[in-house]
Coordinates of C-alpha atoms in Angstrom, one line a residue:
Chain A
X1 CA -22.4 -0.3 -21.8
X2 CA -23.6 1.7 -18.5
X3 CA -26.9 -0.5 -17.4
X4 CA -27.8 -1.2 -13.9
X5 CA -26.3 -3.8 -13.2
X6 CA -22.4 -2.3 -13.2
X7 CA -23.4 0.5 -11.2
X8 CA -24.9 -2.7 -8.9
X9 CA -21.5 -4.1 -9.2
X10 CA -19.2 -1.0 -8.7
X11 CA -21.1 -0.1 -5.2
X12 CA -20.9 -4.5 -4.7
X13 CA -16.9 -3.7 -5.4
X14 CA -16.8 -0.3 -3.2
X15 CA -18.3 -1.8 -0.5
X16 CA -15.9 -4.7 -0.3
X17 CA -12.3 -3.1 -0.9
X18 CA -13.2 0.1 1.1
X19 CA -14.8 -1.9 3.7
X20 CA -12.0 -4.2 3.6
X21 CA -9.7 -1.3 4.5
X22 CA -11.4 0.7 6.9
X23 CA -11.9 -2.3 9.0
X24 CA -8.3 -3.4 8.2
X25 CA -7.5 0.1 9.8
X26 CA -9.0 -0.3 12.6
X27 CA -7.5 -4.0 13.4
X28 CA -4.0 -2.1 12.6
X29 CA -4.3 0.3 15.2
X30 CA -5.0 -3.3 18.0
X31 CA -2.4 -4.5 16.2
X32 CA 0.2 -2.1 16.9
X33 CA -0.9 -1.5 20.1
X34 CA -0.9 -5.0 21.3
X35 CA 2.3 -6.1 19.2
X36 CA 4.3 -3.2 20.8
X37 CA 3.2 -4.7 24.0
X38 CA 4.7 -8.2 23.0
X39 CA 7.6 -6.6 22.1
X40 CA 7.8 -4.5 25.4
X41 CA 7.3 -6.9 27.7
X42 CA 4.3 -5.6 28.5
X43 CA 0.7 -7.0 29.2
X44 CA -0.9 -4.1 26.6
X45 CA -4.2 -2.8 26.4
X46 CA -6.9 -5.2 28.1
X47 CA -9.4 -2.7 30.1
X48 CA -11.9 -2.2 27.1
X49 CA -15.5 -4.6 28.5
X50 CA -18.6 -5.9 27.3
X51 CA -20.1 -7.3 30.3
X52 CA -23.0 -9.9 28.9
X53 CA -24.5 -10.9 32.8
X54 CA -22.2 -12.7 34.1
X55 CA -19.7 -12.7 31.1
X56 CA -17.1 -10.4 30.4
X57 CA -15.9 -10.3 26.8
X58 CA -12.5 -8.2 26.3
X59 CA -11.2 -10.3 23.2
X60 CA -7.4 -9.4 23.5
X61 CA -8.2 -5.6 23.8
X62 CA -9.7 -5.7 20.3
X63 CA -12.4 -3.7 21.7
X64 CA -10.3 -0.6 22.4
X65 CA -10.4 0.2 18.8
X66 CA -14.0 0.3 18.9
X67 CA -14.4 2.2 22.2
X68 CA -11.2 4.4 20.7
X69 CA -13.6 4.6 17.4
X70 CA -16.5 5.9 19.6
X71 CA -14.4 8.3 21.7
X72 CA -13.1 10.1 18.7
X73 CA -16.6 11.6 18.3
X74 CA -18.0 12.7 21.2
X75 CA -14.2 14.6 22.1
X76 CA -13.7 18.3 22.2
X77 CA -14.0 19.8 18.3
X78 CA -11.3 22.4 19.2
X79 CA -9.8 24.8 16.6
X80 CA -7.6 27.1 17.5
X81 CA -8.6 31.3 17.4
X82 CA -6.1 32.2 14.9
X83 CA -6.6 29.5 12.9
X84 CA -7.5 29.6 9.1
X85 CA -11.1 28.6 9.7
X86 CA -11.4 27.0 6.0
X87 CA -8.0 25.0 5.7
X88 CA -7.9 24.0 9.1
X89 CA -10.8 22.3 8.6
X90 CA -10.3 20.9 5.1
X91 CA -7.0 19.1 6.2
X92 CA -8.0 16.4 7.8
X93 CA -10.9 15.7 5.2
X94 CA -8.1 16.0 2.2
X95 CA -6.2 13.6 4.8
X96 CA -8.5 10.6 4.2
X97 CA -10.5 11.3 1.0
X98 CA -7.5 10.5 -1.6
X99 CA -6.8 7.0 0.2
X100 CA -10.0 5.8 -0.2
X101 CA -10.0 7.2 -4.4
X102 CA -6.7 5.5 -5.1
X103 CA -8.5 1.5 -4.3
X104 CA -10.5 2.3 -7.5
X105 CA -7.4 1.3 -9.4
X106 CA -6.5 -1.8 -7.0
X107 CA -7.4 -5.0 -8.3
X108 CA -8.5 -7.4 -5.8
X109 CA -9.4 -10.8 -7.8
X110 CA -8.9 -11.9 -11.2
X111 CA -11.5 -11.7 -13.5
X112 CA -15.3 -13.0 -12.9
X113 CA -17.1 -14.3 -15.3
X114 CA -20.4 -13.9 -14.2
X115 CA -21.9 -17.2 -16.4
X116 CA -19.7 -19.5 -15.9
X117 CA -19.7 -19.6 -12.0
X118 CA -22.5 -21.8 -12.0
X119 CA -24.9 -23.2 -14.5
X120 CA -28.2 -25.1 -13.7
X121 CA -28.5 -28.1 -16.4
X122 CA -32.2 -30.1 -16.6
X123 CA -30.7 -34.0 -17.1
X124 CA -33.7 -36.5 -17.2
X125 CA -36.2 -33.5 -15.9
X126 CA -34.0 -33.7 -12.9
X127 CA -32.8 -29.9 -12.1
X128 CA -28.8 -30.0 -11.5
X129 CA -26.1 -27.2 -10.4
X130 CA -22.9 -28.1 -11.9
X131 CA -19.9 -25.4 -10.5
X132 CA -17.6 -25.1 -14.3
X133 CA -14.3 -24.6 -14.7
X134 CA -13.4 -22.0 -17.2
X135 CA -10.0 -21.6 -19.5
X136 CA -6.6 -20.9 -18.6
X137 CA -6.3 -17.8 -21.4
X138 CA -8.6 -14.7 -22.3
X139 CA -11.5 -13.3 -20.5
X140 CA -14.5 -15.4 -20.4
X141 CA -14.1 -16.0 -24.1
X142 CA -16.8 -18.5 -25.5
X143 CA -19.1 -17.7 -22.4
X144 CA -23.1 -18.1 -23.1
X145 CA -25.8 -17.2 -20.9
X146 CA -24.5 -14.1 -19.2
X147 CA -26.3 -10.7 -19.3
X148 CA -23.7 -9.0 -17.4
X149 CA -20.4 -10.2 -19.0
X150 CA -16.9 -10.2 -17.5
X151 CA -16.8 -8.1 -14.0
X152 CA -13.2 -6.7 -13.3
X153 CA -12.8 -7.8 -9.4
X154 CA -11.0 -3.8 -9.9
X155 CA -13.6 -0.6 -8.9
X156 CA -12.3 1.1 -12.1
X157 CA -10.6 -1.0 -14.9
X158 CA -8.4 2.2 -15.5
X159 CA -5.6 2.0 -18.6
X160 CA -3.7 4.3 -16.5
X161 CA -3.8 1.7 -13.3
X162 CA -0.6 2.2 -10.9
X163 CA -0.6 6.0 -12.6
X164 CA -3.6 6.8 -11.1
X165 CA -2.7 5.2 -7.7
X166 CA 0.5 7.9 -7.5
X167 CA -1.2 10.6 -9.1
X168 CA -3.9 10.3 -6.3
X169 CA -1.8 8.9 -3.5
X170 CA 0.3 12.3 -3.7
X171 CA -2.6 14.1 -2.6
X172 CA -1.8 13.6 0.7
X173 CA 1.4 16.0 1.0
X174 CA -1.3 18.9 0.5
X175 CA -2.9 17.9 3.5
X176 CA -0.1 17.3 5.6
X177 CA 1.2 20.7 4.3
X178 CA -2.5 22.5 4.7
X179 CA -3.0 21.1 8.5
X180 CA 0.2 22.6 9.7
X181 CA -0.2 26.1 8.1
X182 CA -3.4 26.6 8.7
X183 CA -3.1 25.3 12.4
X184 CA -1.1 28.5 14.2
X185 CA 1.5 26.4 16.0
X186 CA 5.2 25.9 15.2
X187 CA 5.4 22.6 16.1
X188 CA 2.5 22.0 13.3
X189 CA 4.4 24.4 10.7
X190 CA 8.2 22.4 11.1
X191 CA 6.1 19.1 11.1
X192 CA 4.7 20.0 7.6
X193 CA 7.9 21.0 6.4
X194 CA 9.0 17.7 8.1
X195 CA 6.1 15.8 6.1
X196 CA 6.4 17.3 2.5
X197 CA 9.9 17.9 2.3
X198 CA 9.8 13.8 3.1
X199 CA 7.4 13.0 0.9
X200 CA 8.1 14.2 -2.2
X201 CA 11.9 13.3 -1.3
X202 CA 10.5 9.6 -1.0
X203 CA 8.0 10.0 -4.0
X204 CA 11.1 9.8 -6.3
X205 CA 12.2 6.7 -5.1
X206 CA 8.7 5.0 -5.1
X207 CA 8.1 6.1 -8.9
X208 CA 11.7 5.9 -10.1
X209 CA 12.0 1.8 -8.6
X210 CA 8.5 0.4 -10.2
X211 CA 10.1 1.6 -13.5
X212 CA 12.2 -1.8 -13.8
X213 CA 9.3 -3.6 -13.0
X214 CA 7.0 -1.8 -15.4
X215 CA 9.5 -3.0 -18.6
X216 CA 9.1 -6.7 -17.4
X217 CA 5.8 -6.7 -17.2
X218 CA 4.8 -4.0 -20.1
X219 CA 2.3 -2.5 -18.7
X220 CA 1.2 0.0 -16.0
X221 CA -2.3 -1.8 -14.9
X222 CA -2.0 -3.9 -11.8
X223 CA -4.1 -6.4 -13.1
X224 CA -1.7 -7.4 -16.0
X225 CA 0.8 -6.8 -13.7
X226 CA -0.7 -9.7 -11.0
X227 CA -1.2 -11.8 -14.5
X228 CA 1.7 -11.9 -15.6
X229 CA 3.3 -12.7 -12.4
X230 CA 0.5 -15.7 -12.1
X231 CA 2.1 -17.4 -15.3
X232 CA 5.7 -16.6 -14.9
X233 CA 7.2 -15.4 -11.7
X234 CA 6.9 -13.1 -9.0
X235 CA 7.9 -9.3 -8.8
X236 CA 10.1 -10.1 -5.8
X237 CA 12.1 -12.5 -7.7
X238 CA 12.4 -10.7 -10.5
X239 CA 12.8 -7.5 -9.5
X240 CA 14.7 -8.0 -6.2
X241 CA 16.2 -4.6 -5.9
X242 CA 13.2 -2.8 -7.0
X243 CA 11.1 -5.2 -4.4
X244 CA 13.3 -3.6 -1.8
X245 CA 13.6 -0.1 -3.1
X246 CA 9.3 0.6 -3.1
X247 CA 8.7 -1.2 -0.1
X248 CA 11.3 0.9 2.2
X249 CA 10.1 4.2 -0.1
X250 CA 6.3 3.1 0.8
X251 CA 7.1 2.8 4.8
X252 CA 9.0 6.4 4.4
X253 CA 5.1 7.8 2.8
X254 CA 3.0 6.5 5.9
X255 CA 5.5 8.9 8.1
X256 CA 5.7 5.5 10.8
X257 CA 8.9 5.0 12.7
X258 CA 11.7 4.6 11.6
X259 CA 10.9 7.4 9.3
X260 CA 8.3 9.4 12.1
X261 CA 10.2 12.4 11.8
X262 CA 6.8 14.9 10.9
X263 CA 5.3 13.5 13.8
X264 CA 8.3 12.5 16.4
X265 CA 6.8 12.8 19.5
X266 CA 9.8 13.3 21.6
X267 CA 10.7 16.9 19.3
X268 CA 7.3 18.1 17.9
X269 CA 4.4 16.5 19.8
X270 CA 2.6 15.0 17.0
X271 CA 3.8 17.1 14.3
X272 CA 1.4 19.0 12.0
X273 CA -1.9 17.8 13.7
X274 CA -0.9 19.2 17.1
X275 CA -3.4 20.9 17.3
X276 CA -6.3 18.5 16.3
X277 CA -8.6 17.1 18.2
X278 CA -11.7 14.5 18.2
X279 CA -12.6 13.0 15.1
X280 CA -10.4 15.6 13.0
X281 CA -7.3 14.0 14.7
X282 CA -9.0 11.0 14.5
X283 CA -9.2 11.4 10.4
X284 CA -5.3 12.1 9.8
X285 CA -4.8 8.8 12.3
X286 CA -6.8 6.3 10.9
X287 CA -6.0 7.5 7.3
X288 CA -2.6 6.9 8.1
X289 CA -3.2 3.5 9.2
X290 CA -5.4 2.8 5.7
X291 CA -2.2 4.5 3.9
X292 CA -0.5 1.6 5.3
X293 CA -2.7 -0.5 3.8
X294 CA -3.1 0.5 0.5
X295 CA 1.3 0.5 0.1
X296 CA 0.7 -2.6 1.4
X297 CA -1.9 -3.3 -1.1
X298 CA 0.5 -2.2 -3.7
X299 CA 3.2 -3.9 -2.9
X300 CA 1.3 -7.5 -3.1
X301 CA -0.2 -6.7 -6.8
X302 CA 3.1 -5.4 -7.9
X303 CA 5.6 -7.8 -5.9
X304 CA 3.7 -10.6 -5.1
X305 CA 1.8 -11.7 -7.0
X306 CA -1.5 -10.4 -6.8
X307 CA -4.2 -12.5 -6.4
X308 CA -2.2 -15.3 -7.3
X309 CA -1.3 -18.7 -5.5
X310 CA 1.2 -20.6 -6.8
X311 CA 0.7 -23.2 -9.9
X312 CA -2.6 -22.3 -9.3
X313 CA -4.5 -20.6 -12.5
X314 CA -7.8 -19.9 -13.6
X315 CA -8.4 -22.8 -14.8
X316 CA -7.4 -24.8 -11.9
X317 CA -3.6 -26.9 -10.4
X318 CA -1.0 -27.4 -12.6
X319 CA 2.3 -29.0 -11.3
X320 CA 4.7 -28.0 -13.9
X321 CA 8.3 -27.2 -14.3
X322 CA 8.8 -26.0 -17.6
X323 CA 7.4 -28.0 -20.3
X324 CA 6.8 -31.0 -18.0
X325 CA 2.9 -31.1 -16.6
X326 CA 3.3 -32.9 -13.6
X327 CA -0.5 -32.8 -13.1
X328 CA -3.6 -31.1 -13.7
X329 CA -6.8 -30.1 -11.9
X330 CA -9.6 -28.6 -13.0
X331 CA -11.0 -26.5 -10.4
X332 CA -14.2 -24.9 -10.6
X333 CA -14.0 -21.1 -11.4
X334 CA -16.4 -20.0 -8.2
X335 CA -13.2 -21.9 -6.1
X336 CA -10.6 -19.5 -7.7
X337 CA -12.5 -17.0 -7.6
X338 CA -13.1 -17.2 -4.1
X339 CA -9.0 -18.4 -3.2
X340 CA -8.1 -15.3 -5.3
X341 CA -9.7 -12.6 -3.1
X342 CA -8.5 -14.5 0.0
X343 CA -5.3 -15.0 -1.3
X344 CA -5.1 -11.5 -2.2
X345 CA -6.5 -9.6 1.4
X346 CA -4.2 -12.4 3.3
X347 CA -0.9 -11.5 1.0
X348 CA -2.4 -7.6 2.2
X349 CA -3.2 -8.5 5.9
X350 CA 0.4 -10.5 6.3
X351 CA 2.2 -7.3 5.2
X352 CA 0.5 -4.6 7.0
X353 CA 1.5 -7.1 10.1
X354 CA 5.7 -6.9 8.7
X355 CA 5.0 -3.1 8.8
X356 CA 3.8 -3.3 11.9
X357 CA 6.8 -5.3 12.9
X358 CA 9.2 -2.8 11.3
X359 CA 7.6 -0.4 13.4
X360 CA 8.7 -1.4 16.4
X361 CA 12.1 -3.5 15.6
X362 CA 13.9 -0.3 14.2
X363 CA 15.0 2.8 16.0
X364 CA 13.9 6.9 14.6
X365 CA 16.8 8.1 11.7
X366 CA 17.8 11.5 12.1
X367 CA 17.0 14.0 9.7
X368 CA 19.8 14.4 7.2
X369 CA 20.5 10.6 7.4
X370 CA 16.3 10.1 6.2
X371 CA 17.3 12.2 3.2
X372 CA 20.9 11.0 2.7
X373 CA 19.0 7.3 2.9
X374 CA 16.7 8.8 -0.3
X375 CA 19.1 11.1 -2.2
X376 CA 22.0 9.2 -2.1
X377 CA 21.1 5.6 -1.7
X378 CA 17.8 4.8 -2.7
X379 CA 17.7 7.1 -5.8
X380 CA 21.3 5.5 -7.6
X381 CA 20.1 2.0 -6.8
X382 CA 17.2 2.6 -8.8
X383 CA 18.7 4.6 -11.4
X384 CA 21.1 1.2 -11.8
X385 CA 18.1 -1.1 -11.4
X386 CA 16.8 0.5 -14.6
X387 CA 19.7 0.4 -16.9
X388 CA 21.0 -3.4 -15.1
X389 CA 17.2 -4.3 -15.6
X390 CA 17.1 -3.5 -19.3
X391 CA 21.0 -4.9 -20.3
X392 CA 19.7 -7.8 -18.3
X393 CA 16.5 -8.0 -20.4
X394 CA 17.5 -7.5 -23.9
X395 CA 19.9 -10.1 -23.2
X396 CA 18.1 -12.0 -22.1
X397 CA 16.2 -11.9 -25.7
X398 CA 18.7 -12.5 -27.8
X399 CA 19.9 -15.8 -26.1
X400 CA 17.3 -17.2 -27.9
X401 CA 15.3 -20.3 -27.0
X402 CA 17.7 -22.1 -24.7
X403 CA 17.8 -19.1 -21.8
X404 CA 13.8 -18.6 -22.1
X405 CA 12.9 -22.3 -21.6
X406 CA 15.8 -21.6 -18.2
X407 CA 13.8 -18.6 -17.2
X408 CA 10.6 -20.8 -17.8
X409 CA 11.6 -23.3 -15.4
X410 CA 13.2 -21.0 -13.0
X411 CA 10.0 -18.9 -12.7
X412 CA 8.2 -23.0 -11.9
X413 CA 11.1 -23.2 -9.3
X414 CA 10.4 -19.3 -7.6
X415 CA 6.6 -20.5 -7.7
X416 CA 7.6 -24.4 -5.9
X417 CA 9.3 -21.7 -3.3
X418 CA 7.2 -19.8 -2.3
X419 CA 4.0 -22.8 -2.2
X420 CA 6.6 -24.7 0.1
X421 CA 7.7 -21.5 1.9
X422 CA 3.4 -21.0 2.6
X423 CA 3.4 -24.5 3.6
X424 CA 6.2 -24.3 6.2
X425 CA 4.2 -21.0 7.2
X426 CA 0.8 -23.1 8.1
X427 CA 2.6 -25.7 10.1
X428 CA 4.1 -23.8 12.0
X429 CA 1.0 -21.3 12.5
X430 CA -0.8 -24.5 13.5
X431 CA 1.7 -25.9 15.7
X432 CA 1.9 -22.3 17.6
X433 CA -2.1 -23.1 17.7
X434 CA -2.6 -25.7 19.0
X435 CA 0.7 -26.1 21.2
X436 CA 1.0 -26.2 24.5
X437 CA 1.6 -22.0 26.0
X438 CA 3.5 -22.8 28.6
X439 CA 3.1 -19.6 30.6
X440 CA 6.4 -20.6 32.1
X441 CA 8.9 -20.7 28.8
X442 CA 6.8 -16.5 28.6
X443 CA 8.4 -15.7 31.6
X444 CA 12.0 -17.8 30.7
X445 CA 12.1 -15.3 27.2
X446 CA 11.3 -12.2 29.0
X447 CA 14.1 -9.5 29.5
X448 CA 13.7 -9.1 33.4
X449 CA 14.4 -13.0 33.6
X450 CA 16.8 -12.3 30.6
X451 CA 18.7 -9.3 32.7
X452 CA 19.2 -12.0 35.6
X453 CA 20.6 -14.6 34.3
X454 CA 23.0 -12.3 32.7
X455 CA 23.7 -11.0 35.9
X456 CA 21.5 -8.6 36.7
X457 CA 20.7 -5.0 38.7
X458 CA 19.4 -6.6 41.8
X459 CA 19.0 -10.5 43.1
X460 CA 15.9 -12.2 42.2
X461 CA 14.4 -11.9 39.6
X462 CA 11.5 -9.6 39.8
X463 CA 14.4 -6.6 40.9
X464 CA 16.2 -6.9 37.7
Chain B
X1 CA 9.2 -12.3 -26.3
X2 CA 8.4 -11.5 -22.9
X3 CA 11.5 -12.3 -20.3
X4 CA 10.0 -15.6 -19.0
X5 CA 7.8 -17.3 -21.1
X6 CA 5.3 -16.0 -24.1
X7 CA 2.5 -14.6 -22.2
X8 CA 0.1 -11.8 -23.3
X9 CA -2.2 -10.1 -21.5
X10 CA -5.5 -11.8 -22.7
X11 CA -7.1 -7.8 -23.2
X12 CA -4.1 -7.1 -25.7
X13 CA -4.4 -10.6 -27.2
X14 CA -8.0 -10.3 -27.6
X15 CA -7.9 -6.9 -29.2
X16 CA -7.1 -6.7 -33.2
X17 CA -3.5 -6.4 -34.0
X18 CA -4.3 -2.6 -35.6
X19 CA -7.3 -1.3 -33.3
X20 CA -9.1 1.4 -34.8
X21 CA -8.7 4.9 -33.2
X22 CA -11.5 5.2 -31.2
X23 CA -10.2 1.7 -29.3
X24 CA -6.7 3.2 -29.0
X25 CA -8.4 6.9 -27.7
X26 CA -11.5 5.1 -25.8
X27 CA -14.7 6.5 -27.7
X28 CA -16.1 9.1 -25.0
X29 CA -19.3 6.1 -24.4
X30 CA -16.5 3.2 -23.9
X31 CA -14.6 5.9 -21.3
X32 CA -18.2 6.3 -19.6
X33 CA -18.2 2.8 -18.2
X34 CA -14.9 2.9 -17.3
X35 CA -14.3 6.3 -15.1
X36 CA -17.9 6.9 -13.6
X37 CA -16.7 4.0 -10.7
X38 CA -13.8 6.6 -10.2
X39 CA -16.5 8.8 -9.5
X40 CA -18.4 7.3 -7.8
X41 CA -15.8 5.8 -5.3
X42 CA -14.8 9.8 -5.1
X43 CA -18.2 10.5 -4.1
X44 CA -18.3 8.0 -1.5
X45 CA -14.5 9.2 -0.3
X46 CA -16.4 13.0 -0.3
X47 CA -19.1 11.7 1.7
X48 CA -17.3 9.1 4.3
X49 CA -15.1 12.4 4.6
X50 CA -18.1 14.9 5.1
X51 CA -19.7 12.1 7.3
X52 CA -16.8 12.5 9.9
X53 CA -16.5 16.2 10.1
X54 CA -20.0 16.7 10.2
X55 CA -19.9 14.2 13.4
X56 CA -16.9 15.5 14.5
X57 CA -18.8 19.0 14.7
X58 CA -22.1 18.0 15.5
X59 CA -21.3 15.8 18.7
X60 CA -17.8 16.8 19.7
X61 CA -18.3 19.3 23.1
X62 CA -17.2 23.0 23.2
X63 CA -15.5 24.5 26.0
X64 CA -13.0 26.3 25.0
X65 CA -10.5 28.4 28.4
X66 CA -8.1 31.2 27.5
X67 CA -5.2 28.4 28.6
X68 CA -6.9 26.0 25.4
X69 CA -7.1 29.1 23.2
X70 CA -3.0 29.1 23.4
X71 CA -0.6 27.4 20.4
X72 CA 0.1 24.5 22.3
X73 CA 3.8 24.1 23.3
X74 CA 4.2 21.5 25.8
X75 CA 2.6 24.2 28.8
X76 CA 5.8 26.9 28.0
X77 CA 4.4 30.5 27.1
X78 CA 4.3 31.0 23.5
X79 CA 7.4 33.6 22.2
X80 CA 6.7 35.6 18.6
X81 CA 4.8 34.6 15.6
X82 CA 3.9 31.8 15.0
X83 CA 5.3 31.6 11.5
X84 CA 8.7 30.9 11.6
X85 CA 11.8 31.4 9.4
X86 CA 12.6 28.2 7.3
X87 CA 15.9 26.6 6.7
X88 CA 16.2 27.0 2.6
X89 CA 17.4 23.2 2.3
X90 CA 13.7 22.7 2.2
X91 CA 12.7 24.9 -1.0
X92 CA 15.8 23.4 -2.6
X93 CA 14.3 19.5 -2.1
X94 CA 11.0 20.4 -3.3
X95 CA 13.0 21.9 -6.5
X96 CA 15.0 18.5 -6.6
X97 CA 11.5 16.6 -6.4
X98 CA 10.1 18.6 -9.0
X99 CA 13.3 17.7 -11.4
X100 CA 13.5 14.3 -10.5
X101 CA 9.5 13.4 -10.2
X102 CA 9.1 14.6 -14.0
X103 CA 12.0 12.9 -15.4
X104 CA 10.3 9.6 -14.0
X105 CA 7.3 10.6 -15.4
X106 CA 9.3 10.4 -19.2
X107 CA 10.9 7.3 -18.5
X108 CA 7.3 5.0 -18.1
X109 CA 6.4 5.2 -21.6
X110 CA 9.3 3.6 -22.9
X111 CA 9.2 1.3 -19.9
X112 CA 6.1 -0.5 -21.0
X113 CA 7.1 0.2 -24.9
X114 CA 10.4 -1.3 -24.1
X115 CA 10.7 -4.9 -25.5
X116 CA 9.2 -3.3 -28.9
X117 CA 12.2 -0.3 -28.7
X118 CA 14.7 -3.0 -27.9
X119 CA 18.5 -2.1 -28.0
X120 CA 18.4 1.2 -30.0
X121 CA 15.1 2.3 -27.2
X122 CA 17.8 1.2 -24.5
X123 CA 20.9 3.3 -25.4
X124 CA 18.9 6.5 -25.8
X125 CA 17.4 6.0 -22.6
X126 CA 20.5 5.0 -21.3
X127 CA 21.6 8.5 -22.5
X128 CA 18.9 9.6 -20.9
X129 CA 19.7 7.9 -17.5
X130 CA 23.4 9.3 -17.5
X131 CA 22.1 12.9 -17.8
X132 CA 20.2 12.5 -15.0
X133 CA 23.1 10.5 -13.5
X134 CA 25.4 13.8 -14.1
X135 CA 22.7 16.3 -12.0
X136 CA 22.8 14.0 -9.6
X137 CA 26.6 14.1 -9.4
X138 CA 26.6 17.7 -9.2
X139 CA 24.0 18.3 -6.7
X140 CA 25.5 15.8 -5.0
X141 CA 29.1 17.8 -5.3
X142 CA 27.3 21.2 -4.7
X143 CA 26.4 20.0 -1.2
X144 CA 22.2 20.3 -1.9
X145 CA 22.4 17.4 -0.6
X146 CA 23.5 17.9 2.9
X147 CA 21.0 18.5 5.7
X148 CA 24.3 19.1 8.4
X149 CA 23.4 22.6 10.3

């Protein structure tokens, strides 16, 4: 029913997910610069400062993001005289809009039952608020006293799911092509050609690699995929090859190092947006970082369990191996909802960080190597993945109940692996935060000291 | 049977075994709540893009000079037309993309229904994939995937 509350909830959901993507994209520009500084043994951005009386706030360079945003708007808005007036202005908008629109199909949490979030009971004349748990299966079955009905934590519960995402994400290619052609610049044109050719090539792999996952999940809806992963095993365990192919193609689609040929600074200045300045350049820049966030969201939803955490289901914690339930604890629905949303956004942020790490770890491909990787390695691999998945699934279905029971246990073992891995990572993170940060240790690890130890080029560490 | 456990989407298990035509293709009145948010987010995206564009045009100063107006080529003088001749490889890549992407779209419905189609479905899709593989081998051997110049 198209009621007022539906519109209100839709606006809230759009605000949450679009706000998250914009903010994370902003933070990512900082992560990129700060991380490159750490990897390259530099200080990194630290000039932007807010002075409040005697207090100087630098926030480890985080203010640069704000300063850049403001600066973008006040920089000269330049248009080459021979550029196509309409297309030149349209291109940055076409780059930014699809990355926002495709968020409509991304689920960032499990379905919320508004009537079960909390209930006010009157016992012996005393009003008491309780936070009930809901059942593990079914969407808000047996819910009473709720005017709104189940709320999907997904802007639009589209039945076409990931097809919608692909359809909209594909429009980014048009923006790159239009920007290059309308700029009246040789670098822009070459950059646009490289960009469109690279993006269409990797889009084939992007689509093909997901087929194996769709066969297993039996759905194209991203929320169904996440639910299947919560009940069984995360996609990275059942489709490891597809995860690798999809992630590689997704990094290639965002046109960053090692796939940054369309914007290779040393060859093409900045490719198809060479002639853009001010916020129009900023829109391309922002959409590139937003693409990183959205591609991470897709990888999380399809391969890393979406909002799911190991052994946590809609009804609470169930520690089980095979058919034996070791431990069951009901957890209130309101907490499960919060856990789910935080888990989803946390996974996305982690994957974005991994992409930033990839950028500063790998050298750039040559164009023929890039095309060779796509058409001669990734595409045959994804075709083989489809056939192998089909044969294995058919064999397992025919193998009977013994195989099914074994798979169930294996699924729980995979969840336990994730849980142990998460716990270990958390412990390491806490140790890193509270542990002493001896400046000497940083210097020992620095490239200059290492070069000095290995013989060096000069006599002292400072000269090395 | 699903791969690991008897998991069914709650949506599907709650629906009737044989949904009515309206439920399968979506009644216009039930489609509206599904697609209205899409139009809303499209409006948000257009508004954001438009706002950035207008703010950039209004706030950005304009100070054109003759040097700024020539196409940027790292300081060297631009010569010749700016629409350079392009390698035919780019057209070839575009054609190959169309061929393979459409084939991907053909596989999607089969992938979603894989379990109910069983061995026969796998055999027929195997044939289809074999045809794709032959096409890939053909263009590979023809040198359409080579980029050395």
